[in-house]
Amino acid sequence: MATAPECTADLYPTRGCTEVSIPRQDPVLWSTPGIAGPIQASDLLGFERNGFLTVNQLLTMEEVVRYRTELDRLLYDPALRTDERVIIEPKSLDIRSVFEVHKISEVFAELVRDPRVLDRARQILGSEVYVHQSRVNVKPGFGSSGFYWHSDFETWHAEDGLPRMRTVSLSIALTENHDTNGGLMIMPGSHHTFVGCAGVTPKDNYKKSLQMQDAGTPSNEALTKLVERHGVKLFTGPAGSGTWFDCNCMHGSSDNITPYPRSNVFIVFNSVENAVVEPFAAPAPRPDFIGSRGPFEPIRSSEKGL
Ligand code: 6CS
Ligand code: FE
């Protein structure tokens, strides 16, 4: 693993005394748009501009059923209830997230190796990739809480030591995303600006932040400016659709007070050329199951598909 941040220039200062907004210092697209792969050149350019790319029917309905069945199995597994990788809703005590799902479940592991997924991640990041984080998020309805506005990169940089913006997330809907059940909201184009947040990272911050984030959330003034410039897009769509989004998109989601559950599987791919160092703004790195500390071996494709 590379050494302390003092040996690695910090291009993205955050968690200091004041909030700062600076232009992104890294490319969004790390390959050339003409490169061979499942994403068309025009879609790659759209990703570069907006910070996201939707793939309708990334999974077939049959596959969605298979993943949903596997998710239910995990949610009812008594052994997982006490597993540190499982995050519980503060109010209802329902399961909110299961981390490292690609290591817990062989079924979800297949998804990471699937060429429809892996080749798109490689295409965006222009290199071999590994998984920095994986999780399923479950919003069962009737009160499960949302995620406040944040940039994932801000947290991964501050608390996990991710040096550069060469990381992309994939969220696959396992249930239909209506416009009312707490779907993902992104400010299109916000990934071109880095908001370094004010405030020190408390020790073991992740124990609280995964239920409700505080450190690493921008001020109302910064969010207002971003919304005025970029607007907000809500992602709706059937189960099986996938949304790729850049690590620095300003995003969040509302509570789900409808009866309709919203579950998604979330995989974060990082370039093998962007392995983590020591955290840039936290007393210690978060545990491996939240942000991989290695090995940073390239994922091998399953080639044949699912
Ligand atoms: O902690 C993480 O890695 C992710 N989860 C939250 C709630 N915020 C930052 C990042 O998206
Ligand atoms: Fe996030």
CSV table of C-alpha atoms and ligand atoms in Angstrom, one decimal:
chain,number,residue,atom,x,y,z
A,1,MET,CA,0.0,0.0,0.0
A,2,ALA,CA,1.3,3.5,-0.7
A,3,THR,CA,2.3,5.7,2.2
A,4,ALA,CA,0.9,8.6,4.1
A,5,PRO,CA,-0.9,11.5,2.5
A,6,GLU,CA,2.1,13.8,3.2
A,7,CYS,CA,3.8,11.9,0.4
A,8,THR,CA,0.8,12.2,-1.9
A,9,ALA,CA,-0.2,15.7,-3.0
A,10,ASP,CA,-3.7,16.4,-1.8
A,11,LEU,CA,-5.6,17.7,-4.8
A,12,TYR,CA,-8.9,17.8,-2.9
A,13,PRO,CA,-8.6,19.3,0.6
A,14,THR,CA,-11.7,18.7,2.8
A,15,ARG,CA,-12.9,18.6,6.4
A,16,GLY,CA,-10.9,21.8,7.3
A,17,CYS,CA,-12.1,25.0,9.0
A,18,THR,CA,-14.0,26.3,6.0
A,19,GLU,CA,-15.9,24.9,3.1
A,20,VAL,CA,-14.2,25.3,-0.3
A,21,SER,CA,-15.4,24.7,-3.9
A,22,ILE,CA,-12.7,23.9,-6.4
A,23,PRO,CA,-12.8,22.7,-10.0
A,24,ARG,CA,-12.3,19.0,-10.5
A,25,GLN,CA,-8.6,18.2,-11.1
A,26,ASP,CA,-9.0,14.8,-12.9
A,27,PRO,CA,-10.6,13.6,-16.1
A,28,VAL,CA,-14.1,12.1,-15.9
A,29,LEU,CA,-13.5,9.7,-18.7
A,30,TRP,CA,-10.1,7.9,-18.5
A,31,SER,CA,-10.3,6.3,-21.9
A,32,THR,CA,-10.9,7.8,-25.4
A,33,PRO,CA,-14.6,7.8,-26.5
A,34,GLY,CA,-13.8,5.6,-29.5
A,35,ILE,CA,-12.4,2.7,-27.4
A,36,ALA,CA,-14.0,-0.7,-27.9
A,37,GLY,CA,-16.6,-1.8,-25.3
A,38,PRO,CA,-20.3,-1.9,-24.6
A,39,ILE,CA,-20.7,1.8,-24.1
A,40,GLN,CA,-21.2,3.8,-27.3
A,41,ALA,CA,-19.1,6.9,-27.9
A,42,SER,CA,-22.1,9.3,-27.6
A,43,ASP,CA,-23.0,7.7,-24.3
A,44,LEU,CA,-19.4,8.0,-23.0
A,45,LEU,CA,-19.5,11.7,-23.9
A,46,GLY,CA,-22.9,12.1,-22.1
A,47,PHE,CA,-21.3,10.5,-19.0
A,48,GLU,CA,-18.4,12.9,-19.2
A,49,ARG,CA,-20.8,15.9,-19.4
A,50,ASN,CA,-23.5,14.8,-17.0
A,51,GLY,CA,-21.7,12.4,-14.6
A,52,PHE,CA,-24.1,9.6,-15.1
A,53,LEU,CA,-25.3,7.0,-17.7
A,54,THR,CA,-28.4,4.9,-17.5
A,55,VAL,CA,-28.6,1.4,-19.0
A,56,ASN,CA,-32.1,0.2,-19.4
A,57,GLN,CA,-32.4,-3.5,-18.8
A,58,LEU,CA,-28.9,-4.1,-17.7
A,59,LEU,CA,-30.4,-7.3,-16.1
A,60,THR,CA,-33.2,-9.4,-17.5
A,61,MET,CA,-36.3,-9.9,-15.4
A,62,GLU,CA,-35.2,-13.5,-14.7
A,63,GLU,CA,-31.9,-12.2,-13.3
A,64,VAL,CA,-33.7,-9.6,-11.2
A,65,VAL,CA,-35.8,-12.4,-9.6
A,66,ARG,CA,-32.6,-14.4,-8.9
A,67,TYR,CA,-30.9,-11.4,-7.2
A,68,ARG,CA,-34.0,-10.5,-5.3
A,69,THR,CA,-34.4,-14.0,-4.0
A,70,GLU,CA,-30.7,-13.9,-2.9
A,71,LEU,CA,-31.3,-10.6,-1.2
A,72,ASP,CA,-34.3,-12.0,0.7
A,73,ARG,CA,-32.2,-15.0,1.8
A,74,LEU,CA,-29.6,-12.6,3.1
A,75,LEU,CA,-32.1,-10.4,4.9
A,76,TYR,CA,-33.6,-13.4,6.7
A,77,ASP,CA,-30.3,-15.0,7.6
A,78,PRO,CA,-30.1,-14.8,11.4
A,79,ALA,CA,-26.3,-15.0,11.3
A,80,LEU,CA,-26.1,-11.7,9.3
A,81,ARG,CA,-28.1,-9.8,11.9
A,82,THR,CA,-25.1,-9.5,14.1
A,83,ASP,CA,-22.5,-9.2,11.3
A,84,GLU,CA,-20.7,-5.8,11.4
A,85,ARG,CA,-21.2,-5.5,7.6
A,86,VAL,CA,-25.0,-5.1,8.2
A,87,ILE,CA,-26.3,-1.6,8.9
A,88,ILE,CA,-29.6,-1.3,10.7
A,89,GLU,CA,-32.1,1.5,10.4
A,90,PRO,CA,-32.0,3.6,13.5
A,91,LYS,CA,-35.8,3.8,14.0
A,92,SER,CA,-37.4,0.7,12.6
A,93,LEU,CA,-34.4,-1.6,13.2
A,94,ASP,CA,-34.8,-3.0,9.7
A,95,ILE,CA,-31.7,-3.8,7.7
A,96,ARG,CA,-30.6,-0.7,5.7
A,97,SER,CA,-27.4,-1.9,4.0
A,98,VAL,CA,-25.4,-5.0,3.6
A,99,PHE,CA,-21.8,-4.2,2.8
A,100,GLU,CA,-19.3,-6.4,0.9
A,101,VAL,CA,-22.2,-8.3,-0.6
A,102,HIS,CA,-19.9,-9.6,-3.4
A,103,LYS,CA,-17.9,-11.4,-0.8
A,104,ILE,CA,-20.8,-12.5,1.4
A,105,SER,CA,-22.8,-14.0,-1.6
A,106,GLU,CA,-21.5,-16.0,-4.5
A,107,VAL,CA,-24.6,-14.8,-6.5
A,108,PHE,CA,-23.7,-11.2,-6.1
A,109,ALA,CA,-20.0,-12.0,-6.8
A,110,GLU,CA,-21.1,-13.1,-10.3
A,111,LEU,CA,-22.5,-9.7,-11.0
A,112,VAL,CA,-19.1,-8.0,-10.4
A,113,ARG,CA,-17.4,-10.3,-12.9
A,114,ASP,CA,-20.2,-10.1,-15.5
A,115,PRO,CA,-18.8,-8.5,-18.7
A,116,ARG,CA,-21.8,-6.3,-19.1
A,117,VAL,CA,-20.8,-4.7,-15.8
A,118,LEU,CA,-17.0,-5.1,-15.7
A,119,ASP,CA,-16.4,-4.0,-19.3
A,120,ARG,CA,-18.3,-0.8,-18.8
A,121,ALA,CA,-16.4,0.0,-15.6
A,122,ARG,CA,-13.1,-0.6,-17.5
A,123,GLN,CA,-14.2,1.5,-20.4
A,124,ILE,CA,-15.0,4.5,-18.1
A,125,LEU,CA,-11.9,4.2,-16.0
A,126,GLY,CA,-9.5,3.3,-18.8
A,127,SER,CA,-7.8,0.5,-16.9
A,128,GLU,CA,-8.3,-2.7,-15.0
A,129,VAL,CA,-10.5,-2.2,-12.0
A,130,TYR,CA,-11.2,-3.7,-8.5
A,131,VAL,CA,-14.1,-3.2,-6.1
A,132,HIS,CA,-13.6,-0.5,-3.5
A,133,GLN,CA,-17.1,-1.0,-2.0
A,134,SER,CA,-20.2,-3.1,-2.6
A,135,ARG,CA,-23.5,-3.1,-0.8
A,136,VAL,CA,-27.2,-3.7,-1.2
A,137,ASN,CA,-29.3,-0.8,0.1
A,138,VAL,CA,-32.8,-1.8,1.2
A,139,LYS,CA,-35.6,0.7,1.6
A,140,PRO,CA,-38.5,-1.4,2.7
A,141,GLY,CA,-41.2,1.4,2.7
A,142,PHE,CA,-43.2,3.0,5.4
A,143,GLY,CA,-40.4,5.1,6.8
A,144,SER,CA,-37.0,3.9,5.8
A,145,SER,CA,-34.7,6.9,5.7
A,146,GLY,CA,-32.8,8.5,2.9
A,147,PHE,CA,-29.2,9.6,2.3
A,148,TYR,CA,-28.5,13.3,2.6
A,149,TRP,CA,-26.7,15.2,-0.2
A,150,HIS,CA,-23.1,14.2,-0.5
A,151,SER,CA,-20.3,13.4,-3.0
A,152,ASP,CA,-19.1,9.8,-2.4
A,153,PHE,CA,-15.6,10.8,-3.4
A,154,GLU,CA,-15.5,13.4,-0.6
A,155,THR,CA,-16.0,10.6,1.9
A,156,TRP,CA,-13.7,8.1,0.2
A,157,HIS,CA,-10.9,10.7,-0.1
A,158,ALA,CA,-11.2,11.9,3.5
A,159,GLU,CA,-11.9,8.6,5.3
A,160,ASP,CA,-10.5,5.9,3.0
A,161,GLY,CA,-7.6,7.7,1.3
A,162,LEU,CA,-8.8,7.4,-2.3
A,163,PRO,CA,-6.3,9.8,-4.0
A,164,ARG,CA,-7.9,10.7,-7.4
A,165,MET,CA,-11.3,10.8,-9.0
A,166,ARG,CA,-10.9,7.6,-11.0
A,167,THR,CA,-13.8,5.6,-9.5
A,168,VAL,CA,-17.3,4.9,-10.7
A,169,SER,CA,-20.4,3.5,-9.1
A,170,LEU,CA,-23.1,1.3,-10.5
A,171,SER,CA,-26.5,1.2,-8.9
A,172,ILE,CA,-28.8,-1.5,-10.2
A,173,ALA,CA,-32.5,-1.4,-9.3
A,174,LEU,CA,-33.9,-4.6,-7.9
A,175,THR,CA,-37.3,-3.1,-7.4
A,176,GLU,CA,-39.1,-0.5,-9.5
A,177,ASN,CA,-38.0,3.0,-8.8
A,178,HIS,CA,-41.1,5.2,-8.8
A,179,ASP,CA,-40.9,8.9,-8.4
A,180,THR,CA,-42.1,8.5,-4.8
A,181,ASN,CA,-40.2,5.7,-3.1
A,182,GLY,CA,-36.9,7.3,-2.3
A,183,GLY,CA,-35.0,7.0,-5.6
A,184,LEU,CA,-31.6,8.3,-6.4
A,185,MET,CA,-31.3,12.1,-7.1
A,186,ILE,CA,-28.2,13.5,-8.9
A,187,MET,CA,-27.3,17.1,-9.8
A,188,PRO,CA,-26.2,16.6,-13.4
A,189,GLY,CA,-22.8,18.1,-14.1
A,190,SER,CA,-22.0,18.6,-10.4
A,191,HIS,CA,-19.1,16.2,-10.7
A,192,HIS,CA,-17.0,18.9,-12.3
A,193,THR,CA,-16.8,20.7,-8.9
A,194,PHE,CA,-15.4,19.4,-5.7
A,195,VAL,CA,-16.9,20.7,-2.5
A,196,GLY,CA,-14.4,20.4,0.3
A,197,CYS,CA,-16.6,20.3,3.5
A,198,ALA,CA,-16.0,22.1,6.7
A,199,GLY,CA,-15.7,20.1,10.0
A,200,VAL,CA,-13.4,17.6,11.5
A,201,THR,CA,-14.1,13.8,11.0
A,202,PRO,CA,-14.9,12.3,14.4
A,203,LYS,CA,-13.2,9.0,15.4
A,204,ASP,CA,-15.2,6.0,14.1
A,205,ASN,CA,-17.4,8.3,12.1
A,206,TYR,CA,-18.6,5.5,9.9
A,207,LYS,CA,-20.6,3.9,12.8
A,208,LYS,CA,-22.9,6.9,12.6
A,209,SER,CA,-22.5,8.2,9.1
A,210,LEU,CA,-23.8,5.0,7.5
A,211,GLN,CA,-27.1,5.5,9.3
A,212,MET,CA,-27.1,9.3,8.9
A,213,GLN,CA,-24.2,11.2,7.4
A,214,ASP,CA,-23.1,14.5,9.0
A,215,ALA,CA,-19.4,15.2,8.4
A,216,GLY,CA,-18.9,15.5,4.6
A,217,THR,CA,-22.3,17.1,3.8
A,218,PRO,CA,-22.1,20.5,2.1
A,219,SER,CA,-23.7,23.7,3.6
A,220,ASN,CA,-27.1,24.8,2.4
A,221,GLU,CA,-25.4,27.7,0.6
A,222,ALA,CA,-23.2,25.4,-1.4
A,223,LEU,CA,-26.0,23.0,-2.2
A,224,THR,CA,-28.2,26.0,-3.3
A,225,LYS,CA,-25.5,27.2,-5.7
A,226,LEU,CA,-25.1,23.7,-7.2
A,227,VAL,CA,-28.8,23.2,-7.7
A,228,GLU,CA,-29.2,26.7,-9.3
A,229,ARG,CA,-26.5,25.7,-11.7
A,230,HIS,CA,-27.3,22.1,-12.4
A,231,GLY,CA,-30.8,21.3,-11.2
A,232,VAL,CA,-31.8,17.9,-9.8
A,233,LYS,CA,-32.6,14.7,-11.7
A,234,LEU,CA,-34.6,11.9,-10.1
A,235,PHE,CA,-33.9,8.4,-11.5
A,236,THR,CA,-37.0,6.3,-12.1
A,237,GLY,CA,-37.2,3.0,-14.0
A,238,PRO,CA,-38.0,-0.6,-13.8
A,239,ALA,CA,-36.1,-3.3,-11.9
A,240,GLY,CA,-33.1,-4.4,-13.8
A,241,SER,CA,-32.1,-0.9,-15.0
A,242,GLY,CA,-28.6,0.3,-14.0
A,243,THR,CA,-27.3,3.8,-13.4
A,244,TRP,CA,-23.5,4.4,-13.6
A,245,PHE,CA,-22.4,7.6,-11.9
A,246,ASP,CA,-19.1,9.3,-11.3
A,247,CYS,CA,-17.7,9.3,-7.8
A,248,ASN,CA,-18.0,13.1,-7.4
A,249,CYS,CA,-21.6,13.5,-8.4
A,250,MET,CA,-23.6,15.4,-5.8
A,251,HIS,CA,-26.4,13.0,-4.9
A,252,GLY,CA,-28.8,11.8,-2.3
A,253,SER,CA,-32.2,10.2,-1.8
A,254,SER,CA,-35.4,10.9,0.2
A,255,ASP,CA,-37.1,8.8,2.8
A,256,ASN,CA,-39.4,6.1,1.5
A,257,ILE,CA,-42.8,6.6,3.2
A,258,THR,CA,-44.7,4.7,0.5
A,259,PRO,CA,-45.6,1.0,0.8
A,260,TYR,CA,-43.4,0.2,-2.2
A,261,PRO,CA,-39.9,-1.1,-1.3
A,262,ARG,CA,-36.9,0.2,-3.0
A,263,SER,CA,-33.8,-2.1,-3.1
A,264,ASN,CA,-30.7,-1.6,-5.1
A,265,VAL,CA,-27.3,-3.2,-5.4
A,266,PHE,CA,-24.4,-0.8,-5.5
A,267,ILE,CA,-20.9,-1.6,-6.7
A,268,VAL,CA,-18.0,0.8,-6.6
A,269,PHE,CA,-15.2,0.2,-9.1
A,270,ASN,CA,-11.8,1.8,-8.7
A,271,SER,CA,-8.9,1.9,-11.1
A,272,VAL,CA,-6.1,-0.4,-10.0
A,273,GLU,CA,-3.9,2.7,-10.7
A,274,ASN,CA,-5.7,4.6,-8.0
A,275,ALA,CA,-5.3,2.4,-5.0
A,276,VAL,CA,-6.0,3.9,-1.6
A,277,VAL,CA,-3.3,5.5,0.6
A,278,GLU,CA,-3.8,6.6,4.2
A,279,PRO,CA,-6.9,8.8,4.8
A,280,PHE,CA,-6.6,12.4,3.8
A,281,ALA,CA,-8.8,13.7,6.6
A,282,ALA,CA,-9.6,11.1,9.2
A,283,PRO,CA,-7.8,9.6,12.2
A,284,ALA,CA,-7.8,6.1,10.8
A,285,PRO,CA,-9.0,4.3,7.7
A,286,ARG,CA,-12.5,2.8,7.8
A,287,PRO,CA,-12.7,-1.0,7.9
A,288,ASP,CA,-11.9,-3.0,4.9
A,289,PHE,CA,-15.5,-4.0,4.3
A,290,ILE,CA,-16.5,-0.4,3.7
A,291,GLY,CA,-13.5,0.7,1.7
A,292,SER,CA,-11.1,-2.0,0.4
A,293,ARG,CA,-7.6,-1.8,1.7
A,294,GLY,CA,-6.4,-4.3,-0.9
A,295,PRO,CA,-5.3,-6.5,-2.5
A,296,PHE,CA,-5.9,-4.4,-5.6
A,297,GLU,CA,-6.0,-7.2,-8.0
A,298,PRO,CA,-7.8,-6.7,-11.3
A,299,ILE,CA,-11.2,-8.4,-11.4
A,300,ARG,CA,-11.3,-11.2,-13.9
A,301,SER,CA,-14.2,-11.4,-16.3
A,302,SER,CA,-16.6,-14.3,-16.2
A,303,GLU,CA,-16.7,-13.8,-20.0
A,304,LYS,CA,-19.7,-16.0,-20.7
A,305,GLY,CA,-22.2,-13.6,-18.9
A,306,LEU,CA,-24.7,-14.8,-16.4
B,1,6CS,O1,-19.8,5.9,3.3
B,1,6CS,C1,-19.8,5.6,2.1
B,1,6CS,O2,-18.9,5.1,1.6
B,1,6CS,C2,-21.0,6.1,1.3
B,1,6CS,N1,-22.1,6.3,2.1
B,1,6CS,C3,-22.6,7.4,2.5
B,1,6CS,C4,-23.9,7.5,3.3
B,1,6CS,N2,-22.0,8.5,2.2
B,1,6CS,C5,-20.7,8.6,1.6
B,1,6CS,C6,-20.6,7.4,0.6
B,1,6CS,O3,-21.6,7.5,-0.3
B,2,FE,FE,-23.5,8.0,-2.0
